[in-house]
Short mmCIF file of C-alpha atoms and ligand atoms in Angstrom, two decimals:
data_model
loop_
_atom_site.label_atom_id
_atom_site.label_comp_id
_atom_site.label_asym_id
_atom_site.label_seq_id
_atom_site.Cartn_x
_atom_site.Cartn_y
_atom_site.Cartn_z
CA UNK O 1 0.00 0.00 0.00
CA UNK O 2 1.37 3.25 -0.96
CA UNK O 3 1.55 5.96 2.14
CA UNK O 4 0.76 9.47 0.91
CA UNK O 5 2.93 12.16 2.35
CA UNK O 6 1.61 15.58 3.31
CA UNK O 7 3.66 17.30 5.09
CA UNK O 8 3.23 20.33 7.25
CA UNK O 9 3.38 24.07 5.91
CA UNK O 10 6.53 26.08 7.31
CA UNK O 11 4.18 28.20 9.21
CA UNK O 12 2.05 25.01 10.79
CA UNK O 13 5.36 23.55 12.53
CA UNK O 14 5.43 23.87 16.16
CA UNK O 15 8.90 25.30 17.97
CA UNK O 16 10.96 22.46 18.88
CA UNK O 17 11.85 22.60 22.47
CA UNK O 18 15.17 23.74 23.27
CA UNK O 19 16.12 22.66 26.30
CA UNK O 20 16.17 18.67 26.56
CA UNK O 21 16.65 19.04 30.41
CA UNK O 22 13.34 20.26 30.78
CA UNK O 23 11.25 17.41 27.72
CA UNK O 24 9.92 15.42 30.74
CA UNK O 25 7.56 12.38 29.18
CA UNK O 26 4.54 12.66 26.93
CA UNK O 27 3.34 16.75 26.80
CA UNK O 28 4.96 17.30 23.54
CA UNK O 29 3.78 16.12 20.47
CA UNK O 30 5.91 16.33 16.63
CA UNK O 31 4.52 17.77 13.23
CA UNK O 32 3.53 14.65 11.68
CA UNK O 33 1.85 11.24 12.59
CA UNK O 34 1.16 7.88 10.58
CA UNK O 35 -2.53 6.91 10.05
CA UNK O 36 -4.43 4.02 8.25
CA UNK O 37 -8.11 3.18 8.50
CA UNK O 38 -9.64 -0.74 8.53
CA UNK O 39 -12.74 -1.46 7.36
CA UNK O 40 -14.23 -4.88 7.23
CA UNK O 41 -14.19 -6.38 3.82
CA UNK O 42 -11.81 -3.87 2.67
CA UNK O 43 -9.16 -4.05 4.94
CA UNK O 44 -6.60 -1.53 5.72
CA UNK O 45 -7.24 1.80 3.29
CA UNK O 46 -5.87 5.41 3.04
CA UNK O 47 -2.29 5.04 4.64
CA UNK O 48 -0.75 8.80 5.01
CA UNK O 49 1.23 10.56 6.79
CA UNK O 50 -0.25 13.98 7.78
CA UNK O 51 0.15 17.12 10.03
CA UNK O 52 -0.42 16.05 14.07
CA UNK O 53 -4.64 16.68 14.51
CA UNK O 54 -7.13 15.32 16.15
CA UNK O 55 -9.04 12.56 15.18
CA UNK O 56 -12.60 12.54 14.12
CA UNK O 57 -14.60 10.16 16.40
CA UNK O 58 -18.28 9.91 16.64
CA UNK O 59 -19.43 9.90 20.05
CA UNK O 60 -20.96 6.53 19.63
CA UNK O 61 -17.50 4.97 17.90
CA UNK O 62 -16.77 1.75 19.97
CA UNK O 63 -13.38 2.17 21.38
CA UNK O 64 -15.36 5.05 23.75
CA UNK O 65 -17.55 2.83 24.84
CA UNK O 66 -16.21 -1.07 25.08
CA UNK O 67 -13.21 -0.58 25.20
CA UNK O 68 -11.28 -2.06 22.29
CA UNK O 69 -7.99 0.03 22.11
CA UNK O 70 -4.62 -1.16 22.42
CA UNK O 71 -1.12 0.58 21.95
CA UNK O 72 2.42 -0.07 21.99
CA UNK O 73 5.86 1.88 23.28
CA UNK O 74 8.94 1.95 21.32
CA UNK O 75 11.82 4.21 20.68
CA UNK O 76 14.12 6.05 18.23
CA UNK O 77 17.48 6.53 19.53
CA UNK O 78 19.79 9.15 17.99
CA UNK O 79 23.71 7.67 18.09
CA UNK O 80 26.67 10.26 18.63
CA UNK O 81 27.21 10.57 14.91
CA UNK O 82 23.99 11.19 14.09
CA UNK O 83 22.53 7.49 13.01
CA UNK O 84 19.04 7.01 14.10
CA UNK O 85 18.22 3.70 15.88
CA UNK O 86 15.27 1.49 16.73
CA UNK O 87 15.50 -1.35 19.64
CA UNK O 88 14.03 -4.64 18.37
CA UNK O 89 10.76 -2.83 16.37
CA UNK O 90 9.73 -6.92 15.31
CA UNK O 91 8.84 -7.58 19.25
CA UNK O 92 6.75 -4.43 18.95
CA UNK O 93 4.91 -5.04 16.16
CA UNK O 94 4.34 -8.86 16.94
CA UNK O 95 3.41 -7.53 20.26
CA UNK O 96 0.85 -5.25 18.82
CA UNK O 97 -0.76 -7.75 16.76
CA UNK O 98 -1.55 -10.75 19.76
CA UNK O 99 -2.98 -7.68 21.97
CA UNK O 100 -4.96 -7.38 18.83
CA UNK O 101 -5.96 -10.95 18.28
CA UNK O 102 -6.88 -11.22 21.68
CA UNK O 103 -9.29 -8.13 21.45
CA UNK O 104 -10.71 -9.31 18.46
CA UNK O 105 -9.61 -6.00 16.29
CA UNK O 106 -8.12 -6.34 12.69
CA UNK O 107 -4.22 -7.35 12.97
CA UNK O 108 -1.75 -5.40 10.86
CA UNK O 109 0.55 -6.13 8.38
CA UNK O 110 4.00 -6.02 9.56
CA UNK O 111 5.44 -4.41 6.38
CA UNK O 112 3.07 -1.59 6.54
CA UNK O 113 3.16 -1.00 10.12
CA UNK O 114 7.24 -0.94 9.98
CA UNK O 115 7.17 1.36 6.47
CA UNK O 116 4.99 3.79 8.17
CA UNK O 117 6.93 4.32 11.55
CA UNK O 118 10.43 4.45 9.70
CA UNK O 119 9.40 6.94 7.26
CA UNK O 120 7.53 9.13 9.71
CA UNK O 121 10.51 8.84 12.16
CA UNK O 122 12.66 9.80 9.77
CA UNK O 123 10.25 12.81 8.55
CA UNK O 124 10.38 13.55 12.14
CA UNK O 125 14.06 12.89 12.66
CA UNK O 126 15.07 17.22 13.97
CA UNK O 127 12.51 16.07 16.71
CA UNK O 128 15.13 13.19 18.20
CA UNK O 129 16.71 15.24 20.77
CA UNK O 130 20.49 14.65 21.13
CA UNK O 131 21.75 14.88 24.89
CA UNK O 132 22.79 11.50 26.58
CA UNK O 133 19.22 9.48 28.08
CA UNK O 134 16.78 11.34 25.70
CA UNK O 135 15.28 9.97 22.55
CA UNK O 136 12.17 10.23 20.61
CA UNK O 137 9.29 7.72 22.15
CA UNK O 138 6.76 5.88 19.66
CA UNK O 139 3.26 5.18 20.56
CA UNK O 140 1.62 3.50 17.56
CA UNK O 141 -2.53 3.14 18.89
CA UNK O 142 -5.25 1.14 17.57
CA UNK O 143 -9.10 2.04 18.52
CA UNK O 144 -12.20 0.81 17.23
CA UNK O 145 -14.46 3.12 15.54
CA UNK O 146 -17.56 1.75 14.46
CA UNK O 147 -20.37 3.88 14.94
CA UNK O 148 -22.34 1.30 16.84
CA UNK O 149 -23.62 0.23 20.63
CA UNK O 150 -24.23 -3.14 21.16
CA UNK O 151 -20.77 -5.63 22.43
CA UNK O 152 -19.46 -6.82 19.26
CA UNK O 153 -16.48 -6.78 17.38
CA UNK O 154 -16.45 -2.86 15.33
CA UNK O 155 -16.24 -2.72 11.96
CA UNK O 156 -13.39 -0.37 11.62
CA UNK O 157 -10.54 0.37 13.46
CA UNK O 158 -7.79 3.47 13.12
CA UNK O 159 -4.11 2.55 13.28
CA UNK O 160 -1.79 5.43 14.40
CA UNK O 161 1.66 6.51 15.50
CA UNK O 162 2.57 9.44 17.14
CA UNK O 163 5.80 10.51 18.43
CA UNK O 164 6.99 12.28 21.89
CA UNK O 165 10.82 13.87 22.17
CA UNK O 166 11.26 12.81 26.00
CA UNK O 167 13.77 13.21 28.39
CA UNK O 168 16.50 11.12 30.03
CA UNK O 169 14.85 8.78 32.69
CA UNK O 170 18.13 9.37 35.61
CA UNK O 171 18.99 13.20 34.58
CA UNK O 172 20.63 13.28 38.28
CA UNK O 173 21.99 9.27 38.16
CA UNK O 174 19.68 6.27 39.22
CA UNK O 175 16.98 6.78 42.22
CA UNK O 176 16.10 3.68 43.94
CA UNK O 177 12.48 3.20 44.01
CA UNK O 178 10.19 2.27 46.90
CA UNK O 179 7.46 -0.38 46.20
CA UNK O 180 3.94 -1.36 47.36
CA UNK O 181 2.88 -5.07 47.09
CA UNK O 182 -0.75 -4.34 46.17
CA UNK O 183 -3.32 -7.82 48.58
CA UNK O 184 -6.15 -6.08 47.70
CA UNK O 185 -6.10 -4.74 44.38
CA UNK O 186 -4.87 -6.98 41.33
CA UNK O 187 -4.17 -6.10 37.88
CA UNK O 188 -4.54 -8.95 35.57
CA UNK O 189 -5.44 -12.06 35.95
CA UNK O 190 -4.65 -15.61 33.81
CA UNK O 191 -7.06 -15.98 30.94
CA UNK O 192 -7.60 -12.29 30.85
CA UNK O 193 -5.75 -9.17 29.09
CA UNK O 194 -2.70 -8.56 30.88
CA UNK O 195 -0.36 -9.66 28.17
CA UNK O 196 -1.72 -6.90 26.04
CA UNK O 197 -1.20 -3.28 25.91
CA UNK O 198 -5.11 -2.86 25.96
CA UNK O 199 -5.99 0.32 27.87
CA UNK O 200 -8.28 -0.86 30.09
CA UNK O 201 -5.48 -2.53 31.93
CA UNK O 202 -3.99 0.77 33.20
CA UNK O 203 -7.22 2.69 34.14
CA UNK O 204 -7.77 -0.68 36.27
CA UNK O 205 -4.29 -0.18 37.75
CA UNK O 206 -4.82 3.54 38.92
CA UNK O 207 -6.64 3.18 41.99
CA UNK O 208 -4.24 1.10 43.55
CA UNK O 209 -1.60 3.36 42.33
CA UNK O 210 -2.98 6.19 43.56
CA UNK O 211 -3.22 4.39 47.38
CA UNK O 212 0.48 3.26 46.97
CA UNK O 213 1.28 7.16 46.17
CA UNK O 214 -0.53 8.09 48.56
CA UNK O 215 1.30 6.08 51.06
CA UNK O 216 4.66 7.28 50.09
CA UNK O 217 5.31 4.52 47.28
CA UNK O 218 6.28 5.01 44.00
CA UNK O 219 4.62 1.88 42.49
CA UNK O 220 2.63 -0.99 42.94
CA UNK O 221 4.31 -4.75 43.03
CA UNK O 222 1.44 -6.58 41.73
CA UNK O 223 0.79 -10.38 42.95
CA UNK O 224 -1.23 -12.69 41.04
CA UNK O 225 -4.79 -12.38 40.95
CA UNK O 226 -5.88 -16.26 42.56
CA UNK O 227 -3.53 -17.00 45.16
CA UNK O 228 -2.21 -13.43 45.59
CA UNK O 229 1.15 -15.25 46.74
CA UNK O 230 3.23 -14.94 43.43
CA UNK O 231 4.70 -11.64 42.39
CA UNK O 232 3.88 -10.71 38.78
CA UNK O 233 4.90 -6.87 37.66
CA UNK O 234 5.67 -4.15 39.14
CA UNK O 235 3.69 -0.92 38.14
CA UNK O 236 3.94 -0.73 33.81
CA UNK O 237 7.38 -2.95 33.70
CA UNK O 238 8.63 -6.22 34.50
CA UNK O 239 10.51 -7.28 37.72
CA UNK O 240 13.55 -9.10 38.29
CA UNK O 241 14.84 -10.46 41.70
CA UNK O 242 18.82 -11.64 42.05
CA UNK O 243 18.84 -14.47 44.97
CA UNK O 244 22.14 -15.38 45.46
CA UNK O 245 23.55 -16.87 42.28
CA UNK O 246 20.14 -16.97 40.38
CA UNK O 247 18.28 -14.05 38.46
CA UNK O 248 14.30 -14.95 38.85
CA UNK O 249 11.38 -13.55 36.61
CA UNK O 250 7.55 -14.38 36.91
CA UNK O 251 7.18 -16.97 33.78
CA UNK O 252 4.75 -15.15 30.89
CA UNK O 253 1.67 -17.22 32.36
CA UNK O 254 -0.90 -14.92 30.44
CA UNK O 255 -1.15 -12.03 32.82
CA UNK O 256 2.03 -10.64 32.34
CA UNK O 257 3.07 -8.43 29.92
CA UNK O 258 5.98 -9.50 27.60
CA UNK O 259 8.36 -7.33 28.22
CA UNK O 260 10.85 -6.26 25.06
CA UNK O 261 13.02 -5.15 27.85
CA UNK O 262 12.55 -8.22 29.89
CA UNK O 263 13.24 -10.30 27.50
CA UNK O 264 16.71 -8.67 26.41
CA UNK O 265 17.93 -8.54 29.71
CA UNK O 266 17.19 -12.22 30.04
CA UNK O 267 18.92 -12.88 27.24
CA UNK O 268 22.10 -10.66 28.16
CA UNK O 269 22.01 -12.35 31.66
CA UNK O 270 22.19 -15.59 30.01
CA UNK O 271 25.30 -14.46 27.65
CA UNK O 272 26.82 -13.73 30.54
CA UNK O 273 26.57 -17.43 31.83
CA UNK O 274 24.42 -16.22 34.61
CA UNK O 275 21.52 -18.56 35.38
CA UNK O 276 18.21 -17.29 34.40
CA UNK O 277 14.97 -18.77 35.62
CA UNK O 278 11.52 -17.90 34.57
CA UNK O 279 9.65 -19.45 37.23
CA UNK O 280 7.07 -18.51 39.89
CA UNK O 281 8.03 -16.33 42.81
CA UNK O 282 6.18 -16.07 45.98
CA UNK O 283 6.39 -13.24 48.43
CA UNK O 284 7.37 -16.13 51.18
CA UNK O 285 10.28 -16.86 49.07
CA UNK O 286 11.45 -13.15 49.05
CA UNK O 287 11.01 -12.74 52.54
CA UNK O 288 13.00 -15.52 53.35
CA UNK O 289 15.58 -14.51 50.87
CA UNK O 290 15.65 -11.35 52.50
CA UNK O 291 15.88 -12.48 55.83
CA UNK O 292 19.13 -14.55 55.29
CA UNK O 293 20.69 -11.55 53.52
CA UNK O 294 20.43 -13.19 50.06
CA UNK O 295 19.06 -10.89 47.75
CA UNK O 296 21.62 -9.13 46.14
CA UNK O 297 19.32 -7.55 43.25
CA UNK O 298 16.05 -6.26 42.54
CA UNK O 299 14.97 -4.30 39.37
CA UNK O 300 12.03 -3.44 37.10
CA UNK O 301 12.48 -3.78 33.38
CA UNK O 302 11.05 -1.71 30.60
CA UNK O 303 10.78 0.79 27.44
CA UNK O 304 10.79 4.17 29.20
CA UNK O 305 13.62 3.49 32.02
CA UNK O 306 15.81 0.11 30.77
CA UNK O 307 15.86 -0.52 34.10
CA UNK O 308 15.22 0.85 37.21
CA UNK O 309 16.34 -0.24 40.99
CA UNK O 310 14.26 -1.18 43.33
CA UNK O 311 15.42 0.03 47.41
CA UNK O 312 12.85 -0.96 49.71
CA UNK O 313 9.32 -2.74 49.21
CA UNK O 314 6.27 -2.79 51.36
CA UNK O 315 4.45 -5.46 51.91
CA UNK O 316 1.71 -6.50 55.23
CA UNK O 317 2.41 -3.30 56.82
CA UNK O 318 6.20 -3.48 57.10
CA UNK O 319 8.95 -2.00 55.01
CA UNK O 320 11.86 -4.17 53.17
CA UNK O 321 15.28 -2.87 52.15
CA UNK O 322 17.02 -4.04 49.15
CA UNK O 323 20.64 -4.57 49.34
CA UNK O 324 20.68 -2.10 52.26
CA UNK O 325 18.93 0.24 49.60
CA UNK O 326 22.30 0.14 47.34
CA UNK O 327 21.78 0.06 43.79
CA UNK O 328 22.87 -3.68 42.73
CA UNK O 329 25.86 -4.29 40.47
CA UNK O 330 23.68 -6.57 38.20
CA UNK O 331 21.04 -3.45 37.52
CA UNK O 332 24.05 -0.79 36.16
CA UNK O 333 25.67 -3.51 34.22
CA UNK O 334 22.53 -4.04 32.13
CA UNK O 335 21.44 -0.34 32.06
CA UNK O 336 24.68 0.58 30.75
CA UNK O 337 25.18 -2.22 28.51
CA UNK O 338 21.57 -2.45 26.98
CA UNK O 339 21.52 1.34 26.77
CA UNK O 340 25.65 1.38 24.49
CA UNK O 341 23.68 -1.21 22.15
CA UNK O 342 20.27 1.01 22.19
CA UNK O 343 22.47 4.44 21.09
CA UNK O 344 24.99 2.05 18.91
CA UNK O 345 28.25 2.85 20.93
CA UNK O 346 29.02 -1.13 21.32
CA UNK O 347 28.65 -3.81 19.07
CA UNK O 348 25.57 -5.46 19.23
CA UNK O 349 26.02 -9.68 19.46
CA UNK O 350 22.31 -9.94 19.77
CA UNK O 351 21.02 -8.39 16.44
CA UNK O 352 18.79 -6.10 18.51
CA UNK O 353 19.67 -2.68 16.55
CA UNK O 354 17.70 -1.04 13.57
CA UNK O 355 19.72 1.43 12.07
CA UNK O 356 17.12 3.38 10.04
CA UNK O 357 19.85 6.40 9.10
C1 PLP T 401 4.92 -1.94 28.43
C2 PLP T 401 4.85 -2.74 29.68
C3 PLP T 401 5.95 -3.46 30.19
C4 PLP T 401 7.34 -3.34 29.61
O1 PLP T 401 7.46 -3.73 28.29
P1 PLP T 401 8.68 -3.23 27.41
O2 PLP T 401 8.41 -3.83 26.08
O3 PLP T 401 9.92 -3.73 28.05
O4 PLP T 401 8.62 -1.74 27.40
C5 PLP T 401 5.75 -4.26 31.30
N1 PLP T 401 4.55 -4.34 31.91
C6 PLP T 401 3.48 -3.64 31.47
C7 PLP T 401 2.19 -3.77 32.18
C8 PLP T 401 3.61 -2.82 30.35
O5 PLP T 401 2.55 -2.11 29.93
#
């Protein structure tokens, strides 16, 4: 399918920020974004790239009202010389399409979905800011748009990508977060959602956000939803413990979101020769850990941060240090490492770099 280009006029461009210290994450918005429309029996139509507007959605279109909308969180890294980078865009896309599948909206075609990103990054491409930790997030959406009440499947769907300059997660160096293991609340359970990136999941993961904030904590450590025994994420991102000589993750049991992030440091871990398990991992098992001074790591894992250090967790009214609240060894190694592939200052063994320019 061909994707028409209209670009903005000189005098529609916004100002580009100027100074990266201050981009934060997702309040500024580029020129340009990628759209296609699906409709049944035709299938995906009118690919273009156009000037950033809003979209045209009758009140009645589905995605308002049941809920069909998923997304997806990528980025464009911009290397010391200039080349532009993307960080394993295949998981992405992939991802995209099972969050799809399992909401019954159309699937994409890979091709199109890559062809439209790469050109509209690289339209966009003065947006990538340039200081060390900042880069250019992706957020391709799908919502249904059917004009229709009544739970079924829509008709149509809209496929877009817009694109956020953002800011480097540890301006001031890493900051050790503090987490809340959520017994009441739960976010996903097997057989449901949580291994898409269908919106509903986060507006059912505020409340207990907001009591965890509340509290002091800066996210929730979410168990599973039956036995509430097993850990399972922590806030939007994936969590890894280090007991003594083995680096534990929950195992992808249907609930969990799979991680591009957790699954690269997995695999890094593993080139290393440490042992990597993907295996169920109950609170008792932490505690115990922690009481014979065994945990030497804890981290979460994901787009936005790489990964971020966990100091102290709360859990049955009584507060946990990590590692006496000392950032591990393990969660540095893999920032820095993951992050030299992500900006192409290292080689990259794993194949995990797109250089688009
Ligand atoms: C996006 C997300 C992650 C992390 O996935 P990455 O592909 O590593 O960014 C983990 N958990 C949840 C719930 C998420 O939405």
């Amino acid at each position: 399918m061909e994707i028409k280009i209209r670009t903005a006029a000189p005098g529609q461009m916004k100002q580009k920020p100027t100074d990266e210290s201050q981009l934060g994450f997702g309040g500024i918005f580029t020129d340009h974004f990628f759209i296609v429309e699906y409709t049944e029996g035709t299938g995906w139509h009118d690919a273009s790239i156009e000037p950033y507007r809003p979209l045209p959605l009758d009140p009645a279109a589905m995605c308002l009202h049941y809920g069909q909308l998923i997304f997806e969180g990528m980025k464009a890294y911009r290397g010391k010389d200039n080349s532009i980078y993307l960080f394993r865009p295949d998981m992405n896309i992939a991802r995209m399409n099972a969050s799809a599948e399992r909401l019954v909206m159309a699937t994409i075609d890979p091709d199109l979905f890559k062809e439209g990103l790469t050109k509209l990054v690289l339209l966009e491409k003065d947006w990538i800011p340039r200081s060390s930790g900042t880069s250019l997030y992706i957020r391709p959406t799908m919502a249904a748009t059917e004009k229709a009440l009544g739970v079924h499947p829509s008709s149509e769907y809209l496929f877009y990508i817009i694109l956020c300059p953002v800011g480097a997660y540890y301006p001031q160096g890493f900051s050790p977060t503090k987490i809340y293991v959520s017994e009441e609340f739960v976010r996903a359970v097997r057989g449901g959602v949580g291994y898409c990136k269908a919106a509903g999941n986060y507006a059912a993961s505020l409340y207990a956000a907001e009591k965890a904030k509340k509290m002091g904590y800066t996210q929730v450590l979410w168990l599973d939803a039956v036995e509430k025994k097993y850990v399972e994420e922590v806030g939007t991102s994936n969590i890894f413990f280090l007991i003594d000589d083995e680096l534990i993750t929950p195992p992808l049991s249907g609930s969990i979101l799979p991680g591009v992030t957790r699954e690269s440091v997995i695999q890094m871990a593993r080139h290393w020769g440490m042992t990597v398990s993907e295996r169920p991992l109950s609170m008792d098992e932490i505690l115990d850990a922690h009481a014979k001074g065994t945990i030497r790591d804890c981290f979460a894992s994901g787009t936005a941060a790489i990964v971020s250090p966990v100091g102290q967790i709360y859990f049955k009214g009584k507060e946990y240090a990590i590692n006496n609240g000392e950032i591990g060894e393990l969660t540095k190694r893999l920032y820095n490492e993951i992050l030299q592939i992500q900006y192409g200052e290292k080689d990259d063994p794993f194949g995990w770099r797109v250089k688009i320019a």
